[in-house]
Short mmCIF file of C-alpha atoms and ligand atoms in Angstrom, two decimals:
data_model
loop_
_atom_site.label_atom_id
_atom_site.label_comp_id
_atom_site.label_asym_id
_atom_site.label_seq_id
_atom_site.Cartn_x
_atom_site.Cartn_y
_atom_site.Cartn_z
CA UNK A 1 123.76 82.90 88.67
CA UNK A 2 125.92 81.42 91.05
CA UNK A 3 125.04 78.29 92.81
CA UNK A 4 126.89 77.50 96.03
CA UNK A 5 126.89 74.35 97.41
CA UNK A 6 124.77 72.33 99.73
CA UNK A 7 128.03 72.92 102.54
CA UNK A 8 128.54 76.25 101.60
CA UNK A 9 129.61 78.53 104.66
CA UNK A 10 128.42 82.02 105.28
CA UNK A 11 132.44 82.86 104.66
CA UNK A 12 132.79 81.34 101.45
CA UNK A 13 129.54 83.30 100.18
CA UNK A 14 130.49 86.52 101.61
CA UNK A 15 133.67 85.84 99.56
CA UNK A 16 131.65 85.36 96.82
CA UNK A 17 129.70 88.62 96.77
CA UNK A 18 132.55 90.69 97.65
CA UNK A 19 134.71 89.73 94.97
CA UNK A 20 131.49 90.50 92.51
CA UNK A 21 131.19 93.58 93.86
CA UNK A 22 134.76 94.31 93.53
CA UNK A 23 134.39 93.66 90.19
CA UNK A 24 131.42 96.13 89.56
CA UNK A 25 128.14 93.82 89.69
CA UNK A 26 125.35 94.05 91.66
CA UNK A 27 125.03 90.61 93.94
CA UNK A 28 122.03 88.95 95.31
CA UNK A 29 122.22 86.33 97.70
CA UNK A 30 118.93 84.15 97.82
CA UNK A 31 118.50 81.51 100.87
CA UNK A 32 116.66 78.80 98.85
CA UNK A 33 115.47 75.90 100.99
CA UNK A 34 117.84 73.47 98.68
CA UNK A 35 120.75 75.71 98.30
CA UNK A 36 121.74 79.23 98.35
CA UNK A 37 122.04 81.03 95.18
CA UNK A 38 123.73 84.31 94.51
CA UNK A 39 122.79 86.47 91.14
CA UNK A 40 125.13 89.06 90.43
CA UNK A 41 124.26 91.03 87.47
CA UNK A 42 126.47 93.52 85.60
CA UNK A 43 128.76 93.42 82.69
CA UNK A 44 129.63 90.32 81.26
CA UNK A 45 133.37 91.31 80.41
CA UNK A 46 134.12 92.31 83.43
CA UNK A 47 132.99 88.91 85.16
CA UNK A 48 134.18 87.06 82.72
CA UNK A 49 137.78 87.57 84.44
CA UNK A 50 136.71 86.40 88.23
CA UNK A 51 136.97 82.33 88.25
CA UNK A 52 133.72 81.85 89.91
CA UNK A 53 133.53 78.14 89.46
CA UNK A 54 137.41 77.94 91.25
CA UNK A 55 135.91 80.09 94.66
CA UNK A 56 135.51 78.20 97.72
CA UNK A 57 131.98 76.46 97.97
CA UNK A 58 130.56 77.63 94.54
CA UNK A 59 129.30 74.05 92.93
CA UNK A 60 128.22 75.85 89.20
CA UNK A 61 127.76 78.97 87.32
CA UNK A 62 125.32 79.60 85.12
CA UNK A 63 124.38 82.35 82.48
CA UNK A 64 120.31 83.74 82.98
CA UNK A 65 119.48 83.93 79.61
CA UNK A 66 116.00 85.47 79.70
CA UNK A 67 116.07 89.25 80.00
CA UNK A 68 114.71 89.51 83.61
CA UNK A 69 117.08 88.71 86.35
CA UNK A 70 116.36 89.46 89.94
CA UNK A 71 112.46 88.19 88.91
CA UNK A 72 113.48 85.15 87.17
CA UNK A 73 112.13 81.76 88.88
CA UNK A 74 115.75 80.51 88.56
CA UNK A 75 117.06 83.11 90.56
CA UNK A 76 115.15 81.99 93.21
CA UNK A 77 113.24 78.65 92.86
CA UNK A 78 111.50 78.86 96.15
CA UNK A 79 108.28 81.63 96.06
CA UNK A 80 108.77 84.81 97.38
CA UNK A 81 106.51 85.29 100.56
CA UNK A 82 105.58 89.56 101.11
CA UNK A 83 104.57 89.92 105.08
CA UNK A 84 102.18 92.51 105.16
CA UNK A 85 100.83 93.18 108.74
CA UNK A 86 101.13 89.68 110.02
CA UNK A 87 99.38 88.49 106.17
CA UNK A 88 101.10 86.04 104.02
CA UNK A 89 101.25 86.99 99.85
CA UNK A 90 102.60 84.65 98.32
CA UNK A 91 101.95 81.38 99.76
CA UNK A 92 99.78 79.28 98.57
CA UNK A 93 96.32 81.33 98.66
CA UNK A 94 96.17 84.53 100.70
CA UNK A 95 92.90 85.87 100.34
CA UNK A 96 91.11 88.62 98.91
CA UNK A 97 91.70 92.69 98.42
CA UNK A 98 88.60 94.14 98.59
CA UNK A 99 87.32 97.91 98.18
CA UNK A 100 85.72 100.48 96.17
CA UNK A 101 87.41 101.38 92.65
CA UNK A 102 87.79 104.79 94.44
CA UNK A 103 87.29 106.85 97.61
CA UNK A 104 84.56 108.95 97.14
CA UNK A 105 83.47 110.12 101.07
CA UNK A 106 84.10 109.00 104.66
CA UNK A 107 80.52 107.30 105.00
CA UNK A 108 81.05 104.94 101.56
CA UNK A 109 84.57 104.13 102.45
CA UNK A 110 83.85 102.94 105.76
CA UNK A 111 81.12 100.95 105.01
CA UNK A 112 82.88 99.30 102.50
CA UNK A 113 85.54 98.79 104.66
CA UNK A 114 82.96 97.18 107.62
CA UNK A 115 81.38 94.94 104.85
CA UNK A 116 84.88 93.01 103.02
CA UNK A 117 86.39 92.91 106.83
CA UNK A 118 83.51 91.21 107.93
CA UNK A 119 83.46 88.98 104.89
CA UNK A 120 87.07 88.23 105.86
CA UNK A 121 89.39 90.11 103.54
CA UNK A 122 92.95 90.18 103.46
CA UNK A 123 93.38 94.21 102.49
CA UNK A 124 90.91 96.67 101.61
CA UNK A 125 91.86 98.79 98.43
CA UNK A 126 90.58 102.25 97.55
CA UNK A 127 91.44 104.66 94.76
CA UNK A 128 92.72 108.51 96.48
CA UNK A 129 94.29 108.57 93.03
CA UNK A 130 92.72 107.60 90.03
CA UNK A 131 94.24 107.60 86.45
CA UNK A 132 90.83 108.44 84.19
CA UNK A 133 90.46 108.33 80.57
CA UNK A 134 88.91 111.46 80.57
CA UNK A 135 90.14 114.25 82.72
CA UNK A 136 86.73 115.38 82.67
CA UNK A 137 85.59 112.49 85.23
CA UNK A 138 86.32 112.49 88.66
CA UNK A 139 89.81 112.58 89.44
CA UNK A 140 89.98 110.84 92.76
CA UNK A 141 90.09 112.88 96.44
CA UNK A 142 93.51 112.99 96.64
CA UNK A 143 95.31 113.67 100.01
CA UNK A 144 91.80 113.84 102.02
CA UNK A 145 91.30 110.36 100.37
CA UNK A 146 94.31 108.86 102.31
CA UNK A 147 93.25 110.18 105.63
CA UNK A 148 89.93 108.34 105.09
CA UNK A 149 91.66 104.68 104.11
CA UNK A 150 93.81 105.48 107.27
CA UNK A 151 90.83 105.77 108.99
CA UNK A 152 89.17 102.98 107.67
CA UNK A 153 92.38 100.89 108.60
CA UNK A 154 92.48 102.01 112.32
CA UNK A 155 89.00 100.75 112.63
CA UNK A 156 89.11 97.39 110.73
CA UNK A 157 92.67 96.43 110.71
CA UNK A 158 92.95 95.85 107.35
CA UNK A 159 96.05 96.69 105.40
CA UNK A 160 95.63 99.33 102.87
CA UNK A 161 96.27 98.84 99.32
CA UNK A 162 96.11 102.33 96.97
CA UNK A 163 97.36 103.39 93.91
CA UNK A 164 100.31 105.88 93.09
CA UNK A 165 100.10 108.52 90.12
CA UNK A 166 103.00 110.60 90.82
CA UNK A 167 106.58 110.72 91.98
CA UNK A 168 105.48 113.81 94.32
CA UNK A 169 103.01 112.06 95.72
CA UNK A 170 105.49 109.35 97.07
CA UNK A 171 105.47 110.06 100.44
CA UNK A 172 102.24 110.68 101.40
CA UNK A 173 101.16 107.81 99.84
CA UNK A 174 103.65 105.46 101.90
CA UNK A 175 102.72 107.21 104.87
CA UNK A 176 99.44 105.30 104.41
CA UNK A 177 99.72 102.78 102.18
CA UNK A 178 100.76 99.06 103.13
CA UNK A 179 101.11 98.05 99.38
CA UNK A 180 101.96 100.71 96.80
CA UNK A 181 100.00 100.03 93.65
CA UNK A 182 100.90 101.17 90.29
CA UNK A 183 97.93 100.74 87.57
CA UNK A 184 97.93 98.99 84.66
CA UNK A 185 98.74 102.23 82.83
CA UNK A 186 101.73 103.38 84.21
CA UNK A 187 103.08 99.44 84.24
CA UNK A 188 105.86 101.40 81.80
CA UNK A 189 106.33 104.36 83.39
CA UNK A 190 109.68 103.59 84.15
CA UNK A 191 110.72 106.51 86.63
CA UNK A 192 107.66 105.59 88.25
CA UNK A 193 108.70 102.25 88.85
CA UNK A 194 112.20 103.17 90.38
CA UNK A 195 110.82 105.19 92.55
CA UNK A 196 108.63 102.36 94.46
CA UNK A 197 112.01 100.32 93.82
CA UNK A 198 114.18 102.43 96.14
CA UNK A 199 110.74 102.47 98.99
CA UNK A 200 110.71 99.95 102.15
CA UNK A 201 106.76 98.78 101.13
CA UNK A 202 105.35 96.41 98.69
CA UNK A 203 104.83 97.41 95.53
CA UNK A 204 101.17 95.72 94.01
CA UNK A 205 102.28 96.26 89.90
CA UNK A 206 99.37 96.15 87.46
CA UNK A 207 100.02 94.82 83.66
CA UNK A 208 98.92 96.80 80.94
CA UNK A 209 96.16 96.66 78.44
CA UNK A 210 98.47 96.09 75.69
CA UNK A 211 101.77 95.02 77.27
CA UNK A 212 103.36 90.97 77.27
CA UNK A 213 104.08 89.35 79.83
CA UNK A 214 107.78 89.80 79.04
CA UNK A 215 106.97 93.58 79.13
CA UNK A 216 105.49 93.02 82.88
CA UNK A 217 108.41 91.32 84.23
CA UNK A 218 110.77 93.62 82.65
CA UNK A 219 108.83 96.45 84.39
CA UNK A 220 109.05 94.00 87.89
CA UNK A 221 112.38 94.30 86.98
CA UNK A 222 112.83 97.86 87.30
CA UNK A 223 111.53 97.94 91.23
CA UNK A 224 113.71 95.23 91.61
CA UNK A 225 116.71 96.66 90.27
CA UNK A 226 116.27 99.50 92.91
CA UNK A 227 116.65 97.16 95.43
CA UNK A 228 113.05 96.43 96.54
CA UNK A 229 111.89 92.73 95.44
CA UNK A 230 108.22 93.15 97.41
CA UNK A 231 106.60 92.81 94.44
CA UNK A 232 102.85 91.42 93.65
CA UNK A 233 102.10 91.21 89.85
CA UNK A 234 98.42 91.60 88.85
CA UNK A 235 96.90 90.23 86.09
CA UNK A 236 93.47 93.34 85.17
CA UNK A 237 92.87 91.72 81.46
CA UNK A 238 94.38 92.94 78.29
CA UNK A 239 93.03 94.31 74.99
CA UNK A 240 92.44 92.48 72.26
CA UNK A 241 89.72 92.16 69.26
CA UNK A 242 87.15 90.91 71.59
CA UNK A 243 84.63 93.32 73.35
CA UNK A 244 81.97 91.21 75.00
CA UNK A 245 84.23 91.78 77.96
CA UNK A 246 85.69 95.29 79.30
CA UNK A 247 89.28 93.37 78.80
CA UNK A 248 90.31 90.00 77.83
CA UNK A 249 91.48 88.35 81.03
CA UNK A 250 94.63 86.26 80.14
CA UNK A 251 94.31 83.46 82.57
CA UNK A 252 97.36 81.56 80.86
CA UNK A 253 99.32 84.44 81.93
CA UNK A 254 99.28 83.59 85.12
CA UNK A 255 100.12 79.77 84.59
CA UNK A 256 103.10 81.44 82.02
CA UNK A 257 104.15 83.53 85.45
CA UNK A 258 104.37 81.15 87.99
CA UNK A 259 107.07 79.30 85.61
CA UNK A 260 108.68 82.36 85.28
CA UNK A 261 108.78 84.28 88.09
CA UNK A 262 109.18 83.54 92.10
CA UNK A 263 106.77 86.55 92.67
CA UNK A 264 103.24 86.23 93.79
CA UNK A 265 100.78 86.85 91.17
CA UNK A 266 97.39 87.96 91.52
CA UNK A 267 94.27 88.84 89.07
CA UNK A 268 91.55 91.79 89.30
CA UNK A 269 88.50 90.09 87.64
CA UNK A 270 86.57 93.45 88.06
CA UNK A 271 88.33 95.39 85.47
CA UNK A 272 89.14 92.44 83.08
CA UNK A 273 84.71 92.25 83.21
CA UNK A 274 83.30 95.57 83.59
CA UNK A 275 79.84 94.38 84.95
CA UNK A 276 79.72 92.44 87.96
CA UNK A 277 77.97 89.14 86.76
CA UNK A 278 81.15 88.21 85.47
CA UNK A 279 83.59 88.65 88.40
CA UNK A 280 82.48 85.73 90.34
CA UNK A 281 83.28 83.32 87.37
CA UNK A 282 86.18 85.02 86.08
CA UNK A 283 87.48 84.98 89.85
CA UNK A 284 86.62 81.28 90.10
CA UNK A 285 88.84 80.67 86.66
CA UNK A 286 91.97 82.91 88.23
CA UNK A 287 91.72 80.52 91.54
CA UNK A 288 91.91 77.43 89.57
CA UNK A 289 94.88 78.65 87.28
CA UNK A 290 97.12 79.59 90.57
CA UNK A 291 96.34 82.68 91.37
CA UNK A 292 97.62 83.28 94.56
CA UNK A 293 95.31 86.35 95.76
CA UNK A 294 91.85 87.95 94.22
CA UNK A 295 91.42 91.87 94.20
CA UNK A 296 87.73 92.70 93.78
CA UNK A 297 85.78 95.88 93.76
CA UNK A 298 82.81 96.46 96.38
CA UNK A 299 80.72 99.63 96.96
CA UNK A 300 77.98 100.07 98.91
CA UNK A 301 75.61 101.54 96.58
CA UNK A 302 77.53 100.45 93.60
CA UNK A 303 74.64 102.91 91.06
CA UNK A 304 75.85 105.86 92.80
CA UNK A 305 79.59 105.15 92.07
CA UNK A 306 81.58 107.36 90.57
CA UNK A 307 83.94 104.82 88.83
CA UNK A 308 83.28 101.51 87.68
CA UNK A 309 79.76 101.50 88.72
CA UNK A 310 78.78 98.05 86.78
CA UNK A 311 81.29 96.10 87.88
CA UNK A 312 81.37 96.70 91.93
CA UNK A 313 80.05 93.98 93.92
CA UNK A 314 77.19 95.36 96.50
CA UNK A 315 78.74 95.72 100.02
CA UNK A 316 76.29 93.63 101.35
CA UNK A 317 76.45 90.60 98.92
CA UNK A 318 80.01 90.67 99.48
CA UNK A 319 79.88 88.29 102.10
CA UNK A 320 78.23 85.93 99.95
CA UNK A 321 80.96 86.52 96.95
CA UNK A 322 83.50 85.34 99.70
CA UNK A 323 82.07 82.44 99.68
CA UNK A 324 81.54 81.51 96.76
CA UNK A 325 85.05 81.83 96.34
CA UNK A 326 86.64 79.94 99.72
CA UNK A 327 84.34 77.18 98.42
CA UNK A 328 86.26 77.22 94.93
CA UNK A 329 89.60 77.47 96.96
CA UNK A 330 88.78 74.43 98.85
CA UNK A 331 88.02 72.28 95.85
CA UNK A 332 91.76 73.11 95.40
CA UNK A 333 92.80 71.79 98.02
CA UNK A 334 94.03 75.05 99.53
CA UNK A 335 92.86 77.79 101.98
CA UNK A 336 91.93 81.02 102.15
CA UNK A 337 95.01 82.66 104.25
C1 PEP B 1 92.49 100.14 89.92
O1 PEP B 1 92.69 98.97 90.28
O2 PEP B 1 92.14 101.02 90.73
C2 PEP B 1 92.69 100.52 88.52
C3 PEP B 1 92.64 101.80 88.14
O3 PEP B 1 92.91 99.50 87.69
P1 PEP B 1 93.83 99.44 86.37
O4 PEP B 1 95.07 100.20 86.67
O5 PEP B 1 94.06 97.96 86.21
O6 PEP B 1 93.01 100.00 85.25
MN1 MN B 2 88.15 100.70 89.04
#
């Protein structure tokens, strides 16, 4: 990490990055608002020869020690801010994502859609598709699925947020997508992950059941490496001995991420409780701990769902839900977008 003076000029960090990539590394120059900072990752040997510290403008240089680079709150102490249509991610508190687990016809996915824009949501999500535990449940619509959140988009304006399974399925799903998700259980599918690294959209990147927060960052990583840094990390719960819950929802995670990383971080209280009593309080907790967004799940008739039926929020009390939760945002001192 190379940290340039307050005086720097835009010559003497050009210089900087074209000597590192002379010398085989990968540079990244980050504007900070007190100073500009440029990472350059690559082999240590062969940037051991360059005297940084002697180069015009550079004030220090200093080794990253933690595993994760281009992620690493050091690299870049001010947050990261992802523009989606006109929306704000990363500052402060943006809002909800809101939307059924998964697009099941034209009729529930516009609804949906009517209800959480009304309500005031930031993006509406919607499964085309889904990665089941069974491959004898319902699979997700696919293709026809992405026409419909398209359609839902054009009507409500909300920004579309849906997940990808497959490398094949890259295109089409950028075609439509404003945010790329990848679910919690291909956080580690690592050819996955470069994929959405080498798109132009931001990437929404799910931790794992059973992976550390380490693990999560080192997967952030990967996109990153590829050259896009959009990324929104989600905390969806975890697995541990406990089962009164669908997943443990590791609310210190997100404290332990905004230390370590200058990427947004939001949580998904409706898998983490698997029956919608819970969200609301689990939602409230995730606000409080610096959460910077919420992503929910709504249906219309939530006991005709195919997916996740106990733990969608009613289209029509999702107004209320809303809320519920601006008021909790408040008594933080913050807003809601
Ligand atoms: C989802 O958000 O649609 C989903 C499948 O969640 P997860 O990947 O966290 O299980
Ligand atoms: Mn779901």
């Amino acid at each position: 990490m190379i940290v340039m003076g307050s005086g720097a000029t835009a010559d003497q960090i050009e210089h900087v990055v074209v000597r590192l990539r002379e010398a085989g590394a990968d540079a990244r120059v980050s504007h900070g608002r007190e100073a500009t900072v440029i990472g350059a990752i690559g082999e240590r040997e062969a940037l051991a020869g360059l005297p940084l510290e002697g180069f015009p403008g550079v004030e220090r240089v200093l080794p990253i020690l933690k595993p994760y680079k281009l992620v690493a709150r050091e690299l870049s102490p001010d947050p990261t801010v992802i523009e989606v249509r006109g929306r704000k991610i990363g500052d402060s508190f943006f809002g909800l994502i809101a939307g059924p687990c998964t697009v099941e016809n034209r009729e529930q996915t516009l609804e949906t859609a009517r209800a959480v824009a009304a309500a005031g949501a930031t993006m509406l999500r919607g499964g085309a598709f889904k990665p089941r535990t069974s491959p004898y449940t319902f699979q997700g619509l696919g293709l026809d699925a992405l026409e419909l959140l398209r359609e839902a988009r054009e009507e409500t304006g909300l920004p579309i947020v849906t997940e990808l399974l497959d490398p094949r399925h890259v295109e089409d799903v950028i075609d439509v997508a404003d945010v790329v998700q990848i679910g919690a259980r291909n956080m580690q599918n690592f050819l996955l992950l470069a994929e959405v690294g080498r798109i132009d959209k931001p990437v929404l990147l799910k931790r794992g059941p059973s992976a550390s927060v380490e693990e999560l960052l080192m997967a952030a990583e990967y996109v990153a490496k590829e050259g896009n840094e959009q990324i929104i990390l989600c905390e969806r719960g975890i697995k541990t001995f406990e089962s009164s819950l669908r997943y443990t929802l590791d609310l210190g995670s997100v404290a332990v991420l905004k230390e370590e990383t200058h990427l947004p971080v939001i949580v998904d209280p409706s898998h983490a409780a698997g029956r919608r009593a819970l969200v609301l309080p689990l939602a409230r907790a995730a606000i409080a701990v610096g959460a910077n967004g919420i992503m929910v799940e709504s249906h219309p008739r939530p006991e005709e769902a195919l997916c996740d039926a106990a733990q969608q929020i009613p289209a029509d009390e999702f107004g209320e839900f809303a809320r519920e939760v601006a008021e909790v945002v408040a008594l933080m001192g913050k807003q809601v977008g």
